[in-house]
mmCIF file of C-alpha atoms in Angstrom:
data_model
loop_
_atom_site.group_PDB
_atom_site.id
_atom_site.type_symbol
_atom_site.label_atom_id
_atom_site.label_comp_id
_atom_site.label_asym_id
_atom_site.label_seq_id
_atom_site.Cartn_x
_atom_site.Cartn_y
_atom_site.Cartn_z
ATOM 1 C CA MET A 1 97.425 74.705 121.880
ATOM 2 C CA ILE A 2 100.386 72.647 123.100
ATOM 3 C CA ALA A 3 99.584 69.997 120.451
ATOM 4 C CA LEU A 4 100.198 72.498 117.672
ATOM 5 C CA ARG A 5 103.486 71.888 115.903
ATOM 6 C CA THR A 6 105.203 75.226 115.468
ATOM 7 C CA HIS A 7 108.166 75.978 113.238
ATOM 8 C CA SER A 8 110.435 75.499 116.266
ATOM 9 C CA SER A 9 109.269 71.877 116.555
ATOM 10 C CA GLN A 10 111.722 71.051 113.768
ATOM 11 C CA LEU A 11 114.575 72.967 115.436
ATOM 12 C CA PRO A 12 116.670 72.464 118.591
ATOM 13 C CA PRO A 13 114.799 73.220 121.866
ATOM 14 C CA TRP A 14 116.700 76.465 122.373
ATOM 15 C CA ALA A 15 115.384 77.914 119.095
ATOM 16 C CA GLY A 16 111.909 78.462 120.519
ATOM 17 C CA TRP A 17 112.973 80.279 123.644
ATOM 18 C CA LEU A 18 115.543 82.288 121.702
ATOM 19 C CA ALA A 19 112.796 83.478 119.351
ATOM 20 C CA VAL A 20 110.626 84.408 122.344
ATOM 21 C CA GLY A 21 113.567 86.228 123.891
ATOM 22 C CA LEU A 22 114.268 88.205 120.712
ATOM 23 C CA ALA A 23 110.587 89.122 120.464
ATOM 24 C CA GLY A 24 110.729 90.305 124.066
ATOM 25 C CA LEU A 25 113.817 92.396 123.324
ATOM 26 C CA LEU A 26 112.127 93.990 120.314
ATOM 27 C CA MET A 27 109.063 94.648 122.449
ATOM 28 C CA ALA A 28 111.200 96.417 125.053
ATOM 29 C CA LEU A 29 112.877 98.566 122.403
ATOM 30 C CA LEU A 30 109.563 99.529 120.824
ATOM 31 C CA LEU A 31 108.092 100.355 124.238
ATOM 32 C CA VAL A 32 111.030 102.671 124.905
ATOM 33 C CA VAL A 33 110.327 104.397 121.587
ATOM 34 C CA ALA A 34 106.577 104.584 122.194
ATOM 35 C CA LEU A 35 106.744 105.799 125.778
ATOM 36 C CA GLY A 36 109.579 108.205 125.010
ATOM 37 C CA ARG A 37 107.637 110.185 122.423
ATOM 38 C CA PRO A 38 106.281 113.609 123.423
ATOM 39 C CA PRO A 39 102.479 113.869 123.609
ATOM 40 C CA PRO A 40 101.001 114.247 120.103
ATOM 41 C CA VAL A 41 100.017 117.740 119.029
ATOM 42 C CA ALA A 42 96.999 117.813 116.752
ATOM 43 C CA SER A 43 98.234 120.864 114.865
ATOM 44 C CA GLY A 44 101.829 119.666 114.531
ATOM 45 C CA PRO A 45 103.582 119.726 111.153
ATOM 46 C CA GLU A 46 103.550 115.941 110.712
ATOM 47 C CA GLY A 47 99.807 115.671 111.264
ATOM 48 C CA ALA A 48 99.214 118.631 108.977
ATOM 49 C CA ALA A 49 101.337 117.058 106.244
ATOM 50 C CA ALA A 50 99.539 113.716 106.490
ATOM 51 C CA ALA A 51 96.134 115.405 106.411
ATOM 52 C CA GLY A 52 97.375 117.514 103.503
ATOM 53 C CA ASP A 53 98.179 114.386 101.483
ATOM 54 C CA LEU A 54 94.590 113.187 101.840
ATOM 55 C CA VAL A 55 92.947 116.548 101.150
ATOM 56 C CA SER A 56 95.133 117.206 98.118
ATOM 57 C CA TYR A 57 94.431 113.740 96.728
ATOM 58 C CA GLN A 58 90.690 114.335 97.075
ATOM 59 C CA ARG A 59 91.022 117.657 95.266
ATOM 60 C CA ILE A 60 92.837 115.910 92.415
ATOM 61 C CA VAL A 61 89.985 113.424 92.136
ATOM 62 C CA GLU A 62 87.460 116.280 91.991
ATOM 63 C CA ARG A 63 89.335 117.791 89.040
ATOM 64 C CA LEU A 64 89.391 114.426 87.280
ATOM 65 C CA ARG A 65 85.637 114.165 87.660
ATOM 66 C CA ALA A 66 85.379 117.560 85.993
ATOM 67 C CA GLY A 67 87.277 116.182 82.995
ATOM 68 C CA ALA A 68 90.845 117.280 83.741
ATOM 69 C CA ASP A 69 93.894 115.234 82.770
ATOM 70 C CA TYR A 70 95.423 113.501 85.795
ATOM 71 C CA TYR A 71 98.883 115.017 85.416
ATOM 72 C CA VAL A 72 97.584 118.534 84.817
ATOM 73 C CA ALA A 73 95.269 118.235 87.821
ATOM 74 C CA ALA A 74 97.972 116.755 90.052
ATOM 75 C CA HIS A 75 100.447 119.481 89.086
ATOM 76 C CA GLU A 76 97.961 122.266 89.835
ATOM 77 C CA VAL A 77 96.952 120.841 93.204
ATOM 78 C CA LEU A 78 100.391 119.796 94.416
ATOM 79 C CA VAL A 79 101.971 123.146 93.568
ATOM 80 C CA ALA A 80 99.067 125.089 95.057
ATOM 81 C CA ASP A 81 99.220 123.044 98.272
ATOM 82 C CA GLY A 82 102.967 123.517 98.700
ATOM 83 C CA PHE A 83 104.184 120.041 97.758
ATOM 84 C CA GLY A 84 107.428 119.396 95.935
ATOM 85 C CA VAL A 85 106.895 118.120 92.398
ATOM 86 C CA THR A 86 110.362 117.949 90.860
ATOM 87 C CA SER A 87 110.822 114.254 91.707
ATOM 88 C CA VAL A 88 108.666 111.592 90.062
ATOM 89 C CA PHE A 89 108.413 109.853 93.447
ATOM 90 C CA ASN A 90 106.331 112.764 94.722
ATOM 91 C CA TRP A 91 103.626 111.874 92.181
ATOM 92 C CA ARG A 92 101.195 109.020 92.788
ATOM 93 C CA LEU A 93 100.493 106.580 90.009
ATOM 94 C CA PRO A 94 97.269 107.609 88.255
ATOM 95 C CA GLY A 95 95.342 104.342 88.533
ATOM 96 C CA TRP A 96 93.647 104.698 91.916
ATOM 97 C CA ALA A 97 92.683 108.349 91.441
ATOM 98 C CA SER A 98 91.274 107.524 88.012
ATOM 99 C CA LEU A 99 89.151 104.732 89.509
ATOM 100 C CA MET A 100 87.877 107.057 92.231
ATOM 101 C CA ALA A 101 86.944 109.654 89.639
ATOM 102 C CA ALA A 102 85.245 107.176 87.294
ATOM 103 C CA LEU A 103 82.996 105.542 89.916
ATOM 104 C CA PRO A 104 80.087 107.121 91.800
ATOM 105 C CA ASP A 105 80.663 108.100 95.419
ATOM 106 C CA GLY A 106 80.804 105.076 97.699
ATOM 107 C CA TRP A 107 81.252 102.470 94.987
ATOM 108 C CA LEU A 108 84.994 102.202 95.306
ATOM 109 C CA GLN A 109 84.775 101.975 99.079
ATOM 110 C CA GLY A 110 82.123 99.276 98.721
ATOM 111 C CA GLY A 111 84.311 97.327 96.326
ATOM 112 C CA LEU A 112 87.261 97.667 98.675
ATOM 113 C CA ALA A 113 85.113 96.440 101.569
ATOM 114 C CA ALA A 114 84.010 93.433 99.509
ATOM 115 C CA LEU A 115 87.649 92.681 98.707
ATOM 116 C CA ALA A 116 88.500 92.886 102.410
ATOM 117 C CA VAL A 117 85.677 90.484 103.314
ATOM 118 C CA GLY A 118 86.887 88.091 100.623
ATOM 119 C CA GLY A 119 90.419 88.324 102.001
ATOM 120 C CA LEU A 120 89.157 87.612 105.503
ATOM 121 C CA LEU A 121 87.304 84.516 104.299
ATOM 122 C CA LEU A 122 90.465 83.339 102.565
ATOM 123 C CA VAL A 123 92.402 83.859 105.793
ATOM 124 C CA TYR A 124 89.978 81.710 107.770
ATOM 125 C CA ARG A 125 89.973 78.994 105.095
ATOM 126 C CA MET A 126 93.776 79.013 105.080
ATOM 127 C CA LEU A 127 94.026 78.600 108.869
ATOM 128 C CA ARG A 128 91.000 76.479 109.755
ATOM 129 C CA ASP A 129 93.021 73.253 109.808
ATOM 130 C CA ASP A 130 95.305 74.805 112.444
ATOM 131 C CA GLY A 131 92.448 74.796 114.927
ATOM 132 C CA PRO A 132 89.675 77.191 115.953
ATOM 133 C CA LEU A 133 91.873 79.206 118.314
ATOM 134 C CA VAL A 134 94.518 80.009 115.696
ATOM 135 C CA ALA A 135 91.975 80.640 112.941
ATOM 136 C CA GLY A 136 89.759 82.701 115.225
ATOM 137 C CA LEU A 137 92.530 84.879 116.681
ATOM 138 C CA ALA A 138 94.131 85.521 113.292
ATOM 139 C CA SER A 139 90.789 86.299 111.646
ATOM 140 C CA LEU A 140 89.847 88.683 114.453
ATOM 141 C CA ALA A 141 93.197 90.472 114.283
ATOM 142 C CA VAL A 142 93.097 90.776 110.503
ATOM 143 C CA GLY A 143 89.482 91.897 110.682
ATOM 144 C CA LEU A 144 90.420 94.715 113.055
ATOM 145 C CA SER A 145 93.201 95.723 110.682
ATOM 146 C CA LEU A 146 90.866 95.823 107.682
ATOM 147 C CA ALA A 147 88.016 97.516 109.539
ATOM 148 C CA GLY A 148 89.491 100.933 108.819
ATOM 149 C CA ILE A 149 88.010 100.572 105.340
ATOM 150 C CA ALA A 150 84.667 101.476 106.943
ATOM 151 C CA VAL A 151 85.959 105.039 107.273
ATOM 152 C CA PRO A 152 85.131 106.818 103.982
ATOM 153 C CA GLU A 153 88.450 108.667 103.856
ATOM 154 C CA SER A 154 90.361 105.383 103.850
ATOM 155 C CA ALA A 155 89.314 104.732 100.256
ATOM 156 C CA ALA A 156 91.481 107.660 99.177
ATOM 157 C CA PHE A 157 94.647 105.885 100.334
ATOM 158 C CA SER A 158 95.963 103.639 97.591
ATOM 159 C CA GLU A 159 98.126 102.039 100.304
ATOM 160 C CA VAL A 160 94.971 100.629 101.934
ATOM 161 C CA ALA A 161 93.853 99.079 98.660
ATOM 162 C CA ALA A 162 97.328 97.727 97.875
ATOM 163 C CA GLY A 163 97.715 96.317 101.400
ATOM 164 C CA THR A 164 94.359 94.560 101.116
ATOM 165 C CA LEU A 165 95.428 93.051 97.797
ATOM 166 C CA ILE A 166 98.720 91.891 99.321
ATOM 167 C CA LEU A 167 96.770 90.147 102.090
ATOM 168 C CA VAL A 168 94.496 88.535 99.488
ATOM 169 C CA SER A 169 97.575 87.382 97.581
ATOM 170 C CA VAL A 170 99.206 85.851 100.685
ATOM 171 C CA ALA A 171 95.951 84.117 101.638
ATOM 172 C CA ALA A 172 95.381 82.878 98.086
ATOM 173 C CA TYR A 173 98.838 81.292 98.098
ATOM 174 C CA GLY A 174 98.057 79.801 101.510
ATOM 175 C CA ASN A 175 94.998 78.150 99.985
ATOM 176 C CA GLY A 176 97.004 76.781 97.083
ATOM 177 C CA TRP A 177 95.699 79.290 94.513
ATOM 178 C CA ARG A 178 99.008 80.479 93.145
ATOM 179 C CA TRP A 179 97.731 82.271 90.039
ATOM 180 C CA ALA A 180 95.111 84.169 91.982
ATOM 181 C CA GLY A 181 97.863 85.148 94.416
ATOM 182 C CA LEU A 182 100.059 86.315 91.559
ATOM 183 C CA ALA A 183 97.251 88.389 90.031
ATOM 184 C CA ALA A 184 96.416 90.067 93.344
ATOM 185 C CA GLY A 185 100.085 90.830 94.033
ATOM 186 C CA LEU A 186 100.601 92.439 90.636
ATOM 187 C CA ALA A 187 97.394 94.443 91.023
ATOM 188 C CA ALA A 188 98.790 95.828 94.283
ATOM 189 C CA LEU A 189 101.997 96.848 92.499
ATOM 190 C CA PHE A 190 100.134 98.655 89.716
ATOM 191 C CA LEU A 191 98.132 100.592 92.315
ATOM 192 C CA ARG A 192 101.137 101.565 94.454
ATOM 193 C CA GLU A 193 104.777 101.054 93.549
ATOM 194 C CA LEU A 194 105.571 100.678 97.249
ATOM 195 C CA ALA A 195 104.081 97.166 96.999
ATOM 196 C CA ALA A 196 107.353 96.167 95.274
ATOM 197 C CA PRO A 197 108.864 94.481 98.394
ATOM 198 C CA TYR A 198 106.057 91.917 98.346
ATOM 199 C CA VAL A 199 106.540 91.241 94.632
ATOM 200 C CA VAL A 200 110.269 90.734 95.178
ATOM 201 C CA VAL A 201 109.554 88.268 98.006
ATOM 202 C CA ALA A 202 107.015 86.365 95.897
ATOM 203 C CA LEU A 203 109.376 86.198 92.909
ATOM 204 C CA ALA A 204 112.256 85.008 95.093
ATOM 205 C CA MET A 205 110.055 82.286 96.590
ATOM 206 C CA ALA A 206 108.932 81.117 93.161
ATOM 207 C CA VAL A 207 112.540 80.896 91.986
ATOM 208 C CA GLY A 208 113.663 79.200 95.206
ATOM 209 C CA ARG A 209 110.970 76.544 94.816
ATOM 210 C CA ARG A 210 111.752 76.130 91.101
ATOM 211 C CA GLN A 211 108.234 77.113 90.115
ATOM 212 C CA TRP A 212 109.422 78.506 86.816
ATOM 213 C CA ARG A 213 106.040 79.259 85.253
ATOM 214 C CA GLU A 214 105.046 81.288 88.274
ATOM 215 C CA ALA A 215 108.434 83.041 88.303
ATOM 216 C CA ALA A 216 107.923 83.878 84.627
ATOM 217 C CA GLY A 217 104.503 85.309 85.487
ATOM 218 C CA TRP A 218 106.042 87.594 88.094
ATOM 219 C CA GLY A 219 108.797 88.546 85.645
ATOM 220 C CA ILE A 220 106.308 89.444 82.912
ATOM 221 C CA GLY A 221 104.287 91.444 85.412
ATOM 222 C CA LEU A 222 107.365 93.343 86.561
ATOM 223 C CA ALA A 223 108.325 94.078 82.954
ATOM 224 C CA ALA A 224 104.834 95.414 82.252
ATOM 225 C CA PHE A 225 105.015 97.536 85.378
ATOM 226 C CA ALA A 226 108.412 98.911 84.308
ATOM 227 C CA VAL A 227 106.819 100.062 81.047
ATOM 228 C CA TYR A 228 103.879 101.576 82.942
ATOM 229 C CA PHE A 229 106.138 103.361 85.425
ATOM 230 C CA GLY A 230 108.340 104.575 82.557
ATOM 231 C CA TRP A 231 105.294 106.103 80.897
ATOM 232 C CA HIS A 232 104.310 107.659 84.234
ATOM 233 C CA TRP A 233 107.812 109.082 84.595
ATOM 234 C CA TRP A 234 107.671 110.516 81.055
ATOM 235 C CA ARG A 235 104.329 112.189 81.765
ATOM 236 C CA VAL A 236 105.602 113.684 85.026
ATOM 237 C CA ILE A 237 108.773 115.043 83.396
ATOM 238 C CA GLY A 238 106.659 116.555 80.626
ATOM 239 C CA THR A 239 104.391 118.287 83.153
ATOM 240 C CA ILE A 240 107.045 119.853 85.390
ATOM 241 C CA VAL A 241 107.914 123.465 84.489
ATOM 242 C CA ALA A 242 110.788 125.734 85.448
ATOM 243 C CA GLY A 243 110.429 127.143 88.933
ATOM 244 C CA ASP A 244 108.353 124.277 90.315
ATOM 245 C CA PRO A 245 109.038 123.582 94.006
ATOM 246 C CA GLY A 246 111.027 120.587 95.188
ATOM 247 C CA TYR A 247 112.210 119.090 98.448
ATOM 248 C CA VAL A 248 115.678 119.585 99.868
ATOM 249 C CA GLU A 249 115.446 116.264 101.693
ATOM 250 C CA GLY A 250 114.791 112.998 99.908
ATOM 251 C CA TRP A 251 112.900 109.923 101.040
ATOM 252 C CA ILE A 252 115.987 108.323 102.590
ATOM 253 C CA GLN A 253 115.467 109.379 106.201
ATOM 254 C CA PHE A 254 116.768 106.469 108.316
ATOM 255 C CA GLY A 255 113.774 106.770 110.622
ATOM 256 C CA GLY A 256 114.651 103.462 112.268
ATOM 257 C CA LEU A 257 112.365 101.878 114.846
ATOM 258 C CA ASP A 258 110.617 105.187 115.394
ATOM 259 C CA PHE A 259 109.222 105.238 111.861
ATOM 260 C CA VAL A 260 108.634 101.470 111.785
ATOM 261 C CA LEU A 261 106.529 101.763 114.933
ATOM 262 C CA ALA A 262 104.565 104.616 113.368
ATOM 263 C CA THR A 263 103.824 102.535 110.253
ATOM 264 C CA ALA A 264 102.832 99.506 112.328
ATOM 265 C CA GLY A 265 100.391 101.752 114.177
ATOM 266 C CA PHE A 266 98.532 102.627 110.970
ATOM 267 C CA ASN A 267 96.461 99.495 111.361
ATOM 268 C CA GLY A 268 92.710 99.801 110.964
ATOM 269 C CA LEU A 269 90.796 100.078 114.225
ATOM 270 C CA LEU A 270 94.027 99.371 116.106
ATOM 271 C CA SER A 271 95.144 102.840 114.995
ATOM 272 C CA LEU A 272 92.879 104.183 117.732
ATOM 273 C CA ALA A 273 94.858 102.386 120.455
ATOM 274 C CA PRO A 274 97.799 104.002 122.281
ATOM 275 C CA GLU A 275 101.145 103.500 120.590
ATOM 276 C CA TRP A 276 102.385 101.224 123.363
ATOM 277 C CA VAL A 277 99.734 98.714 122.282
ATOM 278 C CA THR A 278 101.369 98.557 118.861
ATOM 279 C CA ALA A 279 104.741 98.133 120.590
ATOM 280 C CA LEU A 280 103.339 95.024 122.307
ATOM 281 C CA LEU A 281 101.443 93.553 119.361
ATOM 282 C CA MET A 282 104.058 93.909 116.623
ATOM 283 C CA PRO A 283 106.731 91.639 118.203
ATOM 284 C CA MET A 284 104.063 89.084 119.165
ATOM 285 C CA ALA A 285 102.762 89.053 115.586
ATOM 286 C CA LEU A 286 106.281 88.631 114.195
ATOM 287 C CA LEU A 287 106.892 85.780 116.631
ATOM 288 C CA GLY A 288 103.652 84.146 115.508
ATOM 289 C CA LEU A 289 104.568 84.444 111.826
ATOM 290 C CA TRP A 290 107.905 82.789 112.595
ATOM 291 C CA ALA A 291 106.232 79.972 114.540
ATOM 292 C CA TRP A 292 103.604 79.332 111.850
ATOM 293 C CA PRO A 293 104.970 76.379 109.801
ATOM 294 C CA LYS A 294 103.462 77.788 106.606
ATOM 295 C CA GLY A 295 104.048 81.424 107.438
ATOM 296 C CA GLY A 296 107.221 81.987 105.438
ATOM 297 C CA ARG A 297 105.577 84.151 102.767
ATOM 298 C CA ALA A 298 103.860 86.351 105.330
ATOM 299 C CA LEU A 299 106.952 86.650 107.521
ATOM 300 C CA TRP A 300 109.296 87.593 104.692
ATOM 301 C CA THR A 301 106.749 90.076 103.374
ATOM 302 C CA VAL A 302 106.550 91.882 106.700
ATOM 303 C CA LEU A 303 110.322 91.789 107.191
ATOM 304 C CA ALA A 304 110.857 93.226 103.711
ATOM 305 C CA PHE A 305 108.601 96.188 104.463
ATOM 306 C CA VAL A 306 110.134 96.704 107.904
ATOM 307 C CA ALA A 307 113.631 96.704 106.395
ATOM 308 C CA LEU A 308 112.514 99.273 103.816
ATOM 309 C CA PHE A 309 110.871 101.532 106.377
ATOM 310 C CA LEU A 310 113.892 101.488 108.641
ATOM 311 C CA VAL A 311 115.526 103.592 105.933
ATOM 312 C CA VAL A 312 112.864 105.081 103.650
ATOM 313 C CA GLY A 313 109.976 107.349 104.598
ATOM 314 C CA LYS A 314 109.307 110.758 106.115
ATOM 315 C CA PRO A 315 107.609 111.044 109.518
ATOM 316 C CA PHE A 316 104.222 111.898 108.011
ATOM 317 C CA ASN A 317 104.289 108.799 105.754
ATOM 318 C CA ALA A 318 103.136 106.520 108.573
ATOM 319 C CA TYR A 319 100.105 105.558 106.477
ATOM 320 C CA TRP A 320 102.465 103.451 104.355
ATOM 321 C CA GLY A 321 102.012 100.876 107.107
ATOM 322 C CA ALA A 322 98.673 99.921 105.550
ATOM 323 C CA LEU A 323 100.730 98.008 102.978
ATOM 324 C CA TYR A 324 101.818 95.341 105.466
ATOM 325 C CA THR A 325 99.823 95.557 108.689
ATOM 326 C CA PRO A 326 96.985 93.233 107.548
ATOM 327 C CA VAL A 327 99.584 90.523 106.803
ATOM 328 C CA LEU A 328 101.412 91.263 110.069
ATOM 329 C CA MET A 329 98.217 90.596 112.037
ATOM 330 C CA LEU A 330 98.095 87.020 110.736
ATOM 331 C CA GLY A 331 100.863 86.231 113.212
ATOM 332 C CA LEU A 332 98.728 86.914 116.278
ATOM 333 C CA GLY A 333 96.911 83.642 115.651
ATOM 334 C CA TRP A 334 100.112 81.657 116.183
ATOM 335 C CA ALA A 335 101.647 83.875 118.876
ATOM 336 C CA PRO A 336 100.234 81.895 121.854
ATOM 337 C CA ALA A 337 101.561 78.619 120.413
ATOM 338 C CA ALA A 338 104.956 80.246 119.861
ATOM 339 C CA ILE A 339 105.119 81.401 123.477
ATOM 340 C CA VAL A 340 104.116 77.966 124.770
ATOM 341 C CA ALA A 341 106.729 76.305 122.535
ATOM 342 C CA GLY A 342 109.371 78.759 123.716
ATOM 343 C CA ILE A 343 108.643 78.073 127.393
ATOM 344 C CA ALA A 344 108.665 74.321 126.740
ATOM 345 C CA GLY A 345 111.977 74.623 124.900
ATOM 346 C CA ALA A 346 113.525 76.584 127.769
ATOM 347 C CA ARG A 347 112.424 73.927 130.289
ATOM 348 C CA GLU A 348 113.781 71.138 128.111
ATOM 349 C CA THR A 349 117.101 72.922 127.728
ATOM 350 C CA ARG A 350 117.416 73.519 131.487
ATOM 351 C CA GLY A 351 116.532 69.877 132.195
ATOM 352 C CA ARG A 352 119.518 68.528 130.260
#
């Protein structure tokens, strides 16, 4: 492990221990948030709202299978279930629900599981030259994050599908398959507009590296998505009628670390662990992504989502974390090397 050259190997000795110190500070802050929460109440309004999202989405799919138009079905269900519908951002894009309705039961979940396995294989291939410990730890962590797909209800969350595609995109880039990475990233965006932070990161990296053909590909994809979202907006506006319910509060909530911790906890099998476990793992994973010499894409992706969720998102939207937690878990493979490098840097600094 000590022989591994981390990102801090190219920086002054103090950079490693400073990064470890900042990770420790973040860990302390997240632990304060986690341990300061009141005990969860199963029947609380946040849990009811999150469960309501899933149940309502399944009811929309049932209507689609019966031949209903997506926007008519969504309007009926959302209004009947007490959701606000006057903002287009309260309406999901129709793609994932249409796929669920078109395929027999279990097929979409099976396809999603196959995609997750493919992503996991790409992760191992990307990291195998970094040594068995790094590749093994990262693959195990990512595998635990993706294992939630085994739960049938998970297939209803377009965030799970989009997050899996984002992981596949990051891993494809890590293996040198840029066009496959671009295709997977755009597919994630067309499934869930909340995948936009990853697309922005990928476009910025392409421009920064002067990879103009790739940047053009992202630009064309974004233009196509703008047309698609414009059509979606037009359909929503045409479906809303006078007297439809809306929300007094918008999506700008400034939930801060409290909401970020909640999203980081929506993380496959790790969702079953106490919240303090997430408070420990998230800073370690971020530290590992920073230490990983080729981890820039993954790190900036996670930071982009974290920055967004510091501001945007209601308490019951914790499942949005599925968009970035598989990529976040990549960092656990490099976390031990980062800690070792930080300790070594601190000793070298003290010895001067």
